[in-house]
Amino acid sequence: MTRIAVGGFLHETNTFAPTKATYEAFVHGGGWPSMTHGADVLKVMRGINVGLAGFVEEAEARGWELIPTIACGASPSAHVTEDAYERIVGEMIDGIRKAMPLDAVYLDLHGAMVTEHLDDGEGEIARRVREVIGPDIPFVVSLDLHGNISPESVEYTDALIAYRTYPHVDMADTGRACARHMELLLAGNRFAKAFRQLPFLIPISWQCTNDEPTKRIYQMLAAIEHDQVPTLSFCPGFPAADFEHCCPSVFAYGVTQADADAAADTVVNLVLGHENDFDGKIWQPDEGVLHAMELAKTLDKPVVIADTQDNPGAGGDSDTTGMLRALVKNKAIKAAHGVIYDPAAAKAAHEAGEGATVKLSIGGKSGIPGDAPYENTFVVEKLSDGKFVAPGPYYGGRDMDMGPSACLRIDDVRVVISSHKAQLADQAMYRYVGIEPTEQNILVNKSSVHFRADFEPIAGQLMICAAPGAMPADTSVLPWKHLRPGIKLKPNGAPFTPDTASPTLAP
């Protein structure tokens, strides 16, 4: 029986974010399933939208024996601590070593992990795996399309295969694609590799695959694949990791080197031809709320606003208050905002009880320039233990645990307060505290793009607002120091040079 070691370790690192990812963050998981070890990995990683779950499904259909090591992820944040990285990778590598002899290894990684002691977390994982298994055993990795891919990750693996949707509704599908490619490798095929890094950063707000130009790029990418080029990936990258390989990339695998090179260059030229198109309208908080209020007068569905700069899916702490202030200041009607992470405020709401009126200072604890706690008197409308299922297409039926949570109301504005962080990418993240999202005029989600998978069907219009946060919508304002010299800081932007780096985050 074919024996394959499997595991997962996912983190998207914003090196400018306020909070690091500790071992405990991976134990809990945030929006990911909580950490699982050994045989429990195969019990948890089923029927959910995660790369490893898709691989397990396909592998078992082929009769492969799977030897699980460890599976975990944590909400995007600042660097993964050295302690967390070494403990998790140590368990993964030790599991692979003990499972030898093996026929193959599959890992579900992210591609944009930076640690306290390593710029390229995934490249080092790949190196350590290859050191254990030797040069000939197939090694395949699934990646987030936000991966900042290094030459080392390409060198030490036989194939990297990235998601093709943002919102990431195809994470499990990508795991299945890895299994299909693994089957080719197990049959004795070996493929030439082509790897390209692109010359400009792409802000995440304009990477959405529901919209142009990214939608067309991925359609063309899929059309290029054929027997001579069985897999081809484009990563727009995660433009908030300050190291030399932070950039978009393309990687292709072909029967010949010429096949791989031709496919990669075709995609690169397609992306370069759309540089002007990676842009769009971003509203300031007050003007955005006022515009949404006007739109709501004629729409029968909510206006859904992305609070993009405090997206916990991009390293924000999900606690800035700029959009809440704008909603209250402008007297928005039937408006809801979520999720603000504030365990102390959630605890105070639970102590006060449903129906109580309580003065609270919520959010604003991350030290983001231009942000501060919001103090006011709220009505505690609904309390929750924070446990629910998120059935939408992004979370894909995951069990969520937001910890003690509350719906607080001020005037006709409701805000979801939680004790754990997770990106608001599912309608259930309003419903679990008694807010029906389809009945609101305005919804403000702490997310950039993932929310669209579940909210576009109920939205009258989508907008993007830029209140203060850890993930600027304009990548050129980040205080870069370690990028590859010459890369443009945004599409058609100025090239990076260390002596012209921005000194501080923009407010």
Short mmCIF file of C-alpha atoms in Angstrom, two decimals:
data_model
loop_
_atom_site.label_atom_id
_atom_site.label_comp_id
_atom_site.label_asym_id
_atom_site.label_seq_id
_atom_site.Cartn_x
_atom_site.Cartn_y
_atom_site.Cartn_z
CA MET A 1 0.00 0.00 0.00
CA THR A 2 1.24 3.49 -0.87
CA ARG A 3 2.26 5.24 2.35
CA ILE A 4 2.05 9.05 2.50
CA ALA A 5 2.84 11.30 5.46
CA VAL A 6 0.54 14.31 5.73
CA GLY A 7 0.26 17.43 7.84
CA GLY A 8 -0.62 21.11 7.86
CA PHE A 9 0.79 24.32 9.32
CA LEU A 10 -0.76 27.58 8.08
CA HIS A 11 -0.04 31.18 8.93
CA GLU A 12 -0.21 34.38 6.92
CA THR A 13 2.26 36.79 8.48
CA ASN A 14 1.87 40.57 8.44
CA THR A 15 5.23 41.73 9.75
CA PHE A 16 3.74 45.18 10.47
CA ALA A 17 0.86 43.83 12.59
CA PRO A 18 0.65 44.43 16.35
CA THR A 19 0.31 40.86 17.73
CA LYS A 20 2.47 37.75 17.23
CA ALA A 21 1.24 34.18 16.75
CA THR A 22 2.08 32.11 19.81
CA TYR A 23 1.81 28.36 20.17
CA GLU A 24 -1.49 28.90 21.99
CA ALA A 25 -2.87 30.75 18.95
CA PHE A 26 -2.35 27.58 16.90
CA VAL A 27 -3.84 25.41 19.63
CA HIS A 28 -7.05 27.45 19.42
CA GLY A 29 -6.94 28.00 15.67
CA GLY A 30 -8.93 31.22 15.35
CA GLY A 31 -10.85 30.68 12.11
CA TRP A 32 -8.97 27.40 11.52
CA PRO A 33 -9.75 24.07 13.17
CA SER A 34 -7.98 23.76 16.52
CA MET A 35 -4.63 21.98 16.59
CA THR A 36 -4.83 18.22 16.11
CA HIS A 37 -2.15 15.56 16.45
CA GLY A 38 -1.55 12.10 15.01
CA ALA A 39 -4.61 10.01 14.22
CA ASP A 40 -6.96 12.82 15.26
CA VAL A 41 -5.87 14.78 12.17
CA LEU A 42 -7.74 12.35 9.94
CA LYS A 43 -10.84 12.62 12.11
CA VAL A 44 -10.97 16.43 12.01
CA MET A 45 -9.85 17.07 8.43
CA ARG A 46 -12.97 15.85 6.69
CA GLY A 47 -15.82 17.59 4.94
CA ILE A 48 -14.46 21.09 5.48
CA ASN A 49 -12.93 23.67 3.16
CA VAL A 50 -9.25 23.05 3.99
CA GLY A 51 -6.53 21.76 1.66
CA LEU A 52 -5.69 18.81 3.86
CA ALA A 53 -9.35 17.70 3.97
CA GLY A 54 -9.48 17.61 0.17
CA PHE A 55 -6.25 15.62 -0.05
CA VAL A 56 -7.45 13.10 2.54
CA GLU A 57 -10.65 12.53 0.57
CA GLU A 58 -8.82 11.90 -2.70
CA ALA A 59 -6.07 9.82 -1.10
CA GLU A 60 -8.48 7.48 0.60
CA ALA A 61 -10.40 7.03 -2.65
CA ARG A 62 -7.13 5.79 -4.17
CA GLY A 63 -6.45 3.41 -1.32
CA TRP A 64 -3.38 5.24 -0.04
CA GLU A 65 -2.36 4.81 3.57
CA LEU A 66 -2.04 8.18 5.29
CA ILE A 67 0.30 8.76 8.22
CA PRO A 68 -0.83 12.02 9.88
CA THR A 69 1.60 14.19 11.84
CA ILE A 70 0.09 17.50 13.00
CA ALA A 71 -2.41 19.97 11.57
CA CYS A 72 -2.90 23.54 12.75
CA GLY A 73 -3.41 27.11 11.67
CA ALA A 74 -3.82 30.49 13.33
CA SER A 75 -5.39 33.78 12.38
CA PRO A 76 -3.06 36.04 10.40
CA SER A 77 -0.97 38.26 12.64
CA ALA A 78 2.58 39.42 13.15
CA HIS A 79 5.46 36.93 13.26
CA VAL A 80 5.07 33.35 14.40
CA THR A 81 7.08 33.01 17.59
CA GLU A 82 10.22 30.90 17.44
CA ASP A 83 8.78 28.69 20.17
CA ALA A 84 5.59 27.99 18.20
CA TYR A 85 7.41 27.35 14.95
CA GLU A 86 10.00 25.00 16.36
CA ARG A 87 7.49 23.02 18.43
CA ILE A 88 5.08 22.57 15.53
CA VAL A 89 7.67 21.92 12.83
CA GLY A 90 9.58 19.67 15.21
CA GLU A 91 6.49 17.50 15.72
CA MET A 92 5.81 17.44 11.98
CA ILE A 93 9.36 16.46 11.01
CA ASP A 94 9.62 13.93 13.81
CA GLY A 95 6.38 12.34 12.61
CA ILE A 96 7.70 12.10 9.07
CA ARG A 97 11.00 10.65 10.26
CA LYS A 98 9.28 8.00 12.38
CA ALA A 99 6.98 7.07 9.47
CA MET A 100 9.85 6.23 7.13
CA PRO A 101 10.03 4.42 4.77
CA LEU A 102 7.47 6.50 2.88
CA ASP A 103 6.30 6.71 -0.70
CA ALA A 104 5.46 10.43 -0.55
CA VAL A 105 4.80 13.47 1.64
CA TYR A 106 1.96 16.00 1.34
CA LEU A 107 1.75 19.18 3.42
CA ASP A 108 -0.90 21.89 3.56
CA LEU A 109 1.00 25.16 4.08
CA HIS A 110 0.28 28.83 3.48
CA GLY A 111 3.31 30.31 1.75
CA ALA A 112 3.54 33.64 3.60
CA MET A 113 4.85 32.60 7.02
CA VAL A 114 7.51 34.75 8.64
CA THR A 115 8.80 33.84 12.09
CA GLU A 116 10.81 35.60 14.77
CA HIS A 117 13.94 33.83 13.54
CA LEU A 118 13.19 32.98 9.88
CA ASP A 119 12.04 35.15 6.98
CA ASP A 120 10.87 32.14 4.95
CA GLY A 121 8.98 29.75 7.21
CA GLU A 122 7.76 27.44 4.44
CA GLY A 123 11.10 27.29 2.65
CA GLU A 124 12.71 26.05 5.87
CA ILE A 125 9.95 23.46 6.39
CA ALA A 126 10.51 22.20 2.84
CA ARG A 127 14.28 22.01 3.43
CA ARG A 128 13.85 20.03 6.64
CA VAL A 129 11.40 17.61 5.03
CA ARG A 130 13.69 17.01 2.08
CA GLU A 131 16.60 16.42 4.44
CA VAL A 132 14.62 13.59 6.07
CA ILE A 133 13.08 11.94 3.00
CA GLY A 134 15.96 12.29 0.55
CA PRO A 135 15.95 13.50 -3.06
CA ASP A 136 13.67 10.92 -4.68
CA ILE A 137 10.48 10.70 -2.60
CA PRO A 138 7.65 12.84 -4.06
CA PHE A 139 6.81 15.89 -1.96
CA VAL A 140 3.77 18.02 -2.82
CA VAL A 141 2.48 21.14 -1.03
CA SER A 142 -0.79 23.07 -1.30
CA LEU A 143 -0.53 26.83 -0.82
CA ASP A 144 -2.68 29.89 -0.33
CA LEU A 145 -2.67 32.18 -3.37
CA HIS A 146 -1.42 34.87 -0.97
CA GLY A 147 1.84 32.98 -0.59
CA ASN A 148 5.10 34.89 -1.01
CA ILE A 149 6.98 32.05 -2.63
CA SER A 150 10.74 31.66 -2.33
CA PRO A 151 13.14 29.83 -4.66
CA GLU A 152 13.87 27.46 -1.75
CA SER A 153 10.23 26.34 -1.53
CA VAL A 154 10.30 25.53 -5.24
CA GLU A 155 13.69 23.80 -5.03
CA TYR A 156 12.91 21.41 -2.19
CA THR A 157 9.44 20.31 -3.35
CA ASP A 158 8.25 18.38 -6.40
CA ALA A 159 5.17 20.55 -6.78
CA LEU A 160 3.56 23.60 -5.22
CA ILE A 161 -0.12 24.07 -6.06
CA ALA A 162 -1.95 27.26 -5.02
CA TYR A 163 -5.60 28.14 -4.57
CA ARG A 164 -7.31 29.84 -7.52
CA THR A 165 -10.12 31.65 -5.74
CA TYR A 166 -10.22 34.63 -3.43
CA PRO A 167 -12.51 34.33 -1.45
CA HIS A 168 -10.83 30.94 -0.94
CA VAL A 169 -13.72 28.63 -1.71
CA ASP A 170 -11.38 26.09 -3.36
CA MET A 171 -9.03 25.21 -0.51
CA ALA A 172 -10.26 21.61 -0.37
CA ASP A 173 -10.24 21.48 -4.18
CA THR A 174 -6.57 22.47 -4.11
CA GLY A 175 -5.85 19.54 -1.80
CA ARG A 176 -7.61 17.29 -4.31
CA ALA A 177 -5.48 18.74 -7.10
CA CYS A 178 -2.39 17.90 -5.06
CA ALA A 179 -3.54 14.30 -4.79
CA ARG A 180 -4.03 14.08 -8.55
CA HIS A 181 -0.56 15.46 -9.16
CA MET A 182 0.86 13.14 -6.52
CA GLU A 183 -0.60 10.23 -8.48
CA LEU A 184 1.42 11.30 -11.52
CA LEU A 185 4.59 11.47 -9.42
CA LEU A 186 3.96 8.07 -7.85
CA ALA A 187 3.66 6.63 -11.35
CA GLY A 188 7.24 7.71 -11.98
CA ASN A 189 6.70 11.03 -13.77
CA ARG A 190 9.02 13.90 -12.95
CA PHE A 191 8.41 17.42 -14.15
CA ALA A 192 10.59 20.40 -14.98
CA LYS A 193 9.99 23.53 -12.89
CA ALA A 194 9.64 27.17 -13.90
CA PHE A 195 9.48 29.92 -11.29
CA ARG A 196 8.98 33.64 -11.86
CA GLN A 197 8.67 36.58 -9.46
CA LEU A 198 6.76 39.64 -10.66
CA PRO A 199 7.91 43.28 -10.36
CA PHE A 200 5.07 44.97 -8.42
CA LEU A 201 3.05 44.39 -5.24
CA ILE A 202 -0.70 43.81 -5.62
CA PRO A 203 -2.96 45.15 -2.81
CA ILE A 204 -5.24 42.42 -1.49
CA SER A 205 -8.43 44.43 -2.10
CA TRP A 206 -7.83 44.08 -5.85
CA GLN A 207 -6.94 40.39 -5.83
CA CYS A 208 -10.56 39.20 -5.67
CA THR A 209 -11.15 36.49 -8.27
CA ASN A 210 -14.81 37.47 -8.65
CA ASP A 211 -13.62 40.66 -10.38
CA GLU A 212 -11.32 41.68 -13.19
CA PRO A 213 -8.48 41.49 -13.87
CA THR A 214 -7.84 38.52 -11.56
CA LYS A 215 -10.91 36.63 -12.75
CA ARG A 216 -9.65 36.60 -16.33
CA ILE A 217 -6.09 35.76 -15.31
CA TYR A 218 -7.21 32.60 -13.51
CA GLN A 219 -9.50 31.61 -16.35
CA MET A 220 -6.58 31.86 -18.75
CA LEU A 221 -4.31 30.01 -16.34
CA ALA A 222 -6.73 27.07 -16.20
CA ALA A 223 -6.95 27.01 -19.99
CA ILE A 224 -3.16 26.78 -20.33
CA GLU A 225 -2.92 23.59 -18.30
CA HIS A 226 -2.74 20.39 -20.34
CA ASP A 227 -0.93 17.04 -20.33
CA GLN A 228 2.40 18.74 -21.01
CA VAL A 229 1.83 21.24 -18.17
CA PRO A 230 -0.24 19.36 -15.57
CA THR A 231 -0.23 22.17 -13.00
CA LEU A 232 0.34 25.91 -13.06
CA SER A 233 -0.11 28.49 -10.29
CA PHE A 234 -0.24 32.25 -9.87
CA CYS A 235 0.16 33.75 -6.40
CA PRO A 236 -0.71 37.48 -6.23
CA GLY A 237 1.11 37.37 -2.89
CA PHE A 238 0.55 38.83 0.56
CA PRO A 239 1.91 42.40 0.40
CA ALA A 240 2.64 42.93 4.09
CA ALA A 241 5.63 40.67 4.81
CA ASP A 242 8.84 42.65 4.87
CA PHE A 243 11.39 40.30 3.30
CA GLU A 244 12.95 39.94 -0.13
CA HIS A 245 10.51 37.36 -1.53
CA CYS A 246 7.35 39.33 -0.76
CA CYS A 247 5.92 39.60 -4.25
CA PRO A 248 3.56 37.95 -6.73
CA SER A 249 4.89 34.80 -8.37
CA VAL A 250 4.12 32.17 -11.00
CA PHE A 251 5.26 28.53 -10.91
CA ALA A 252 4.70 25.86 -13.54
CA TYR A 253 5.49 22.16 -13.92
CA GLY A 254 6.00 20.73 -17.39
CA VAL A 255 7.05 17.54 -19.14
CA THR A 256 9.98 19.52 -20.55
CA GLN A 257 11.68 22.68 -19.35
CA ALA A 258 10.44 24.44 -22.47
CA ASP A 259 6.85 23.48 -21.60
CA ALA A 260 7.17 24.82 -18.06
CA ASP A 261 8.92 28.02 -19.15
CA ALA A 262 6.39 28.78 -21.87
CA ALA A 263 3.41 28.35 -19.52
CA ALA A 264 4.97 30.47 -16.77
CA ASP A 265 5.95 33.25 -19.16
CA THR A 266 2.46 33.34 -20.66
CA VAL A 267 0.91 33.94 -17.24
CA VAL A 268 3.56 36.50 -16.29
CA ASN A 269 2.91 38.49 -19.46
CA LEU A 270 -0.84 38.33 -18.84
CA VAL A 271 -0.43 39.74 -15.32
CA LEU A 272 1.99 42.44 -16.47
CA GLY A 273 -0.50 43.48 -19.13
CA HIS A 274 -3.11 44.14 -16.45
CA GLU A 275 -0.96 46.22 -14.11
CA ASN A 276 -3.18 49.29 -14.61
CA ASP A 277 -6.27 47.31 -13.61
CA PHE A 278 -5.27 46.37 -10.05
CA ASP A 279 -6.92 49.46 -8.62
CA GLY A 280 -10.32 50.77 -7.53
CA LYS A 281 -12.31 53.12 -5.29
CA ILE A 282 -11.61 53.12 -1.55
CA TRP A 283 -13.79 55.30 0.70
CA GLN A 284 -12.87 57.14 3.87
CA PRO A 285 -15.08 56.15 6.84
CA ASP A 286 -17.47 59.13 6.99
CA GLU A 287 -17.89 59.49 3.24
CA GLY A 288 -18.35 55.74 2.89
CA VAL A 289 -21.05 55.55 5.56
CA LEU A 290 -22.88 58.58 4.15
CA HIS A 291 -22.78 57.07 0.67
CA ALA A 292 -24.04 53.75 1.99
CA MET A 293 -26.90 55.51 3.78
CA GLU A 294 -27.94 57.17 0.51
CA LEU A 295 -27.75 53.87 -1.38
CA ALA A 296 -29.81 52.13 1.30
CA LYS A 297 -32.76 54.42 0.58
CA THR A 298 -33.28 52.78 -2.81
CA LEU A 299 -31.96 49.25 -2.24
CA ASP A 300 -33.84 46.31 -0.81
CA LYS A 301 -30.64 44.51 0.18
CA PRO A 302 -27.85 45.61 2.58
CA VAL A 303 -24.92 47.73 1.52
CA VAL A 304 -21.93 45.66 2.67
CA ILE A 305 -18.75 47.55 3.54
CA ALA A 306 -15.31 45.97 3.94
CA ASP A 307 -13.41 47.44 6.92
CA THR A 308 -10.38 46.32 4.99
CA GLN A 309 -7.51 47.81 6.99
CA ASP A 310 -8.46 45.97 10.20
CA ASN A 311 -9.01 42.62 8.53
CA PRO A 312 -7.97 39.87 11.00
CA GLY A 313 -7.44 37.73 7.91
CA ALA A 314 -4.53 40.00 7.03
CA GLY A 315 -2.95 40.59 10.43
CA GLY A 316 -5.31 43.12 11.99
CA ASP A 317 -6.41 42.63 15.58
CA SER A 318 -10.06 43.14 14.61
CA ASP A 319 -10.45 45.84 17.24
CA THR A 320 -10.16 49.24 15.58
CA THR A 321 -13.12 51.56 16.00
CA GLY A 322 -13.04 53.93 13.03
CA MET A 323 -15.99 52.42 11.23
CA LEU A 324 -18.07 52.14 14.40
CA ARG A 325 -17.47 55.83 15.08
CA ALA A 326 -18.54 56.71 11.54
CA LEU A 327 -21.77 54.69 11.82
CA VAL A 328 -22.75 56.30 15.13
CA LYS A 329 -21.62 59.82 14.20
CA ASN A 330 -23.64 59.82 10.98
CA LYS A 331 -26.70 58.25 12.65
CA ALA A 332 -26.84 55.18 10.43
CA ILE A 333 -30.14 53.31 10.56
CA LYS A 334 -30.35 49.50 10.80
CA ALA A 335 -26.57 49.11 10.71
CA ALA A 336 -24.43 46.28 12.09
CA HIS A 337 -20.68 45.97 12.50
CA GLY A 338 -18.58 42.96 13.33
CA VAL A 339 -16.58 41.49 14.75
CA ILE A 340 -14.76 43.71 17.26
CA TYR A 341 -12.39 41.61 19.35
CA ASP A 342 -12.50 42.75 22.99
CA PRO A 343 -12.61 40.03 25.69
CA ALA A 344 -12.90 42.60 28.50
CA ALA A 345 -15.94 44.28 26.93
CA ALA A 346 -17.52 40.89 26.23
CA LYS A 347 -16.99 39.90 29.86
CA ALA A 348 -18.53 43.16 31.09
CA ALA A 349 -21.55 42.63 28.85
CA HIS A 350 -22.05 39.12 30.22
CA GLU A 351 -21.77 40.38 33.77
CA ALA A 352 -24.36 43.10 33.06
CA GLY A 353 -26.77 40.66 31.39
CA GLU A 354 -29.15 40.87 28.45
CA GLY A 355 -31.25 44.01 28.43
CA ALA A 356 -28.84 45.95 30.61
CA THR A 357 -27.53 49.38 29.75
CA VAL A 358 -23.81 49.60 30.36
CA LYS A 359 -21.04 52.12 29.77
CA LEU A 360 -18.13 50.46 27.97
CA SER A 361 -14.82 51.27 26.34
CA ILE A 362 -14.54 48.89 23.42
CA GLY A 363 -11.75 48.09 20.97
CA GLY A 364 -8.83 50.34 20.15
CA LYS A 365 -6.27 48.37 22.15
CA SER A 366 -3.81 47.53 19.36
CA GLY A 367 -1.98 50.83 19.33
CA ILE A 368 -2.83 51.51 15.69
CA PRO A 369 -2.02 55.14 14.74
CA GLY A 370 -5.21 57.17 14.47
CA ASP A 371 -7.28 54.68 16.48
CA ALA A 372 -8.47 54.60 20.10
CA PRO A 373 -11.02 52.79 22.30
CA TYR A 374 -14.61 53.86 21.71
CA GLU A 375 -16.40 54.89 24.90
CA ASN A 376 -20.18 55.11 25.08
CA THR A 377 -23.28 53.66 26.67
CA PHE A 378 -24.62 50.50 25.05
CA VAL A 379 -27.63 48.25 25.43
CA VAL A 380 -26.70 44.57 25.78
CA GLU A 381 -29.16 43.03 23.32
CA LYS A 382 -27.92 39.44 23.12
CA LEU A 383 -25.28 37.23 24.72
CA SER A 384 -23.64 34.09 23.34
CA ASP A 385 -21.02 31.54 24.37
CA GLY A 386 -19.51 32.06 20.91
CA LYS A 387 -19.95 28.51 19.66
CA PHE A 388 -21.70 27.98 16.33
CA VAL A 389 -21.26 26.49 12.88
CA ALA A 390 -20.24 28.73 9.96
CA PRO A 391 -21.93 27.05 6.96
CA GLY A 392 -21.00 29.58 4.25
CA PRO A 393 -18.67 28.77 1.36
CA TYR A 394 -15.49 30.19 2.94
CA TYR A 395 -15.54 28.50 6.34
CA GLY A 396 -17.36 25.56 4.79
CA GLY A 397 -19.16 24.22 7.85
CA ARG A 398 -16.39 24.71 10.40
CA ASP A 399 -17.18 24.71 14.10
CA MET A 400 -16.45 28.23 15.32
CA ASP A 401 -15.57 29.34 18.83
CA MET A 402 -15.52 33.11 19.26
CA GLY A 403 -15.60 32.86 23.06
CA PRO A 404 -18.05 34.86 25.19
CA SER A 405 -19.70 37.31 22.80
CA ALA A 406 -22.38 39.97 22.72
CA CYS A 407 -24.52 42.12 20.50
CA LEU A 408 -24.29 45.69 21.77
CA ARG A 409 -26.59 48.45 20.49
CA ILE A 410 -26.09 52.20 20.44
CA ASP A 411 -28.94 54.11 18.77
CA ASP A 412 -29.74 51.96 15.71
CA VAL A 413 -26.21 50.60 15.31
CA ARG A 414 -25.40 47.08 16.51
CA VAL A 415 -21.90 45.75 17.01
CA VAL A 416 -20.70 42.19 17.57
CA ILE A 417 -18.15 41.85 20.37
CA SER A 418 -16.11 38.64 20.75
CA SER A 419 -13.41 37.09 22.92
CA HIS A 420 -11.56 35.43 20.03
CA LYS A 421 -10.54 36.75 16.63
CA ALA A 422 -11.77 35.50 13.25
CA GLN A 423 -12.47 37.26 9.99
CA LEU A 424 -16.15 38.11 9.48
CA ALA A 425 -16.66 35.96 6.39
CA ASP A 426 -19.93 34.20 7.19
CA GLN A 427 -23.47 35.46 7.83
CA ALA A 428 -23.57 33.21 10.90
CA MET A 429 -21.09 35.56 12.55
CA TYR A 430 -23.96 38.04 12.91
CA ARG A 431 -26.70 35.52 13.59
CA TYR A 432 -24.94 33.91 16.56
CA VAL A 433 -25.61 37.08 18.57
CA GLY A 434 -29.12 37.61 17.24
CA ILE A 435 -28.48 39.94 14.29
CA GLU A 436 -30.18 38.95 11.04
CA PRO A 437 -27.84 40.31 8.34
CA THR A 438 -30.44 40.28 5.57
CA GLU A 439 -32.60 42.72 7.56
CA GLN A 440 -29.93 45.42 7.89
CA ASN A 441 -29.45 48.48 5.71
CA ILE A 442 -25.67 48.52 6.24
CA LEU A 443 -23.25 45.78 7.25
CA VAL A 444 -19.62 46.63 8.04
CA ASN A 445 -17.41 43.54 8.00
CA LYS A 446 -13.86 43.29 9.29
CA SER A 447 -12.66 41.53 6.17
CA SER A 448 -11.19 42.47 2.80
CA VAL A 449 -12.49 39.90 0.33
CA HIS A 450 -13.35 36.56 1.97
CA PHE A 451 -16.70 37.89 3.19
CA ARG A 452 -17.84 38.19 -0.42
CA ALA A 453 -18.32 34.44 -0.79
CA ASP A 454 -21.26 34.49 1.63
CA PHE A 455 -22.36 38.13 1.47
CA GLU A 456 -22.48 38.92 -2.25
CA PRO A 457 -25.76 37.00 -2.68
CA ILE A 458 -27.47 39.18 -0.05
CA ALA A 459 -25.74 42.48 -0.90
CA GLY A 460 -27.33 45.39 -2.72
CA GLN A 461 -23.86 46.87 -3.19
CA LEU A 462 -20.30 46.27 -1.97
CA MET A 463 -17.92 49.00 -0.83
CA ILE A 464 -14.40 49.23 0.62
CA CYS A 465 -13.57 51.65 3.44
CA ALA A 466 -10.18 52.50 4.88
CA ALA A 467 -10.41 53.23 8.60
CA PRO A 468 -7.10 52.97 10.52
CA GLY A 469 -5.74 49.43 10.70
CA ALA A 470 -2.70 47.19 10.42
CA MET A 471 -3.17 46.33 6.74
CA PRO A 472 -3.18 49.52 4.64
CA ALA A 473 -5.14 49.28 1.42
CA ASP A 474 -2.31 51.24 -0.20
CA THR A 475 0.74 48.99 0.08
CA SER A 476 3.12 51.84 -0.71
CA VAL A 477 2.60 53.46 2.71
CA LEU A 478 3.99 50.53 4.70
CA PRO A 479 7.45 51.12 6.24
CA TRP A 480 9.26 48.61 4.05
CA LYS A 481 12.94 47.88 4.74
CA HIS A 482 13.78 44.47 3.30
CA LEU A 483 12.00 44.08 -0.03
CA ARG A 484 13.81 43.16 -3.23
CA PRO A 485 15.35 46.40 -4.53
CA GLY A 486 13.46 47.73 -7.52
CA ILE A 487 10.09 46.08 -6.91
CA LYS A 488 7.25 48.59 -7.25
CA LEU A 489 5.41 49.21 -3.99
CA LYS A 490 2.05 49.04 -5.76
CA PRO A 491 0.91 48.72 -9.39
CA ASN A 492 2.58 51.56 -11.32
CA GLY A 493 4.10 52.71 -8.03
CA ALA A 494 7.54 53.88 -7.10
CA PRO A 495 10.30 51.24 -6.99
CA PHE A 496 11.54 50.19 -3.57
CA THR A 497 14.93 51.36 -2.39
CA PRO A 498 15.92 51.00 1.28
CA ASP A 499 16.85 54.69 1.57
CA THR A 500 13.36 55.84 0.45
CA ALA A 501 11.30 53.45 2.59
CA SER A 502 8.28 54.98 4.34
CA PRO A 503 9.27 55.79 7.94
CA THR A 504 5.89 55.11 9.57
CA LEU A 505 2.50 53.61 8.92
CA ALA A 506 0.02 56.05 7.45
CA PRO A 507 -2.85 56.90 9.80
#
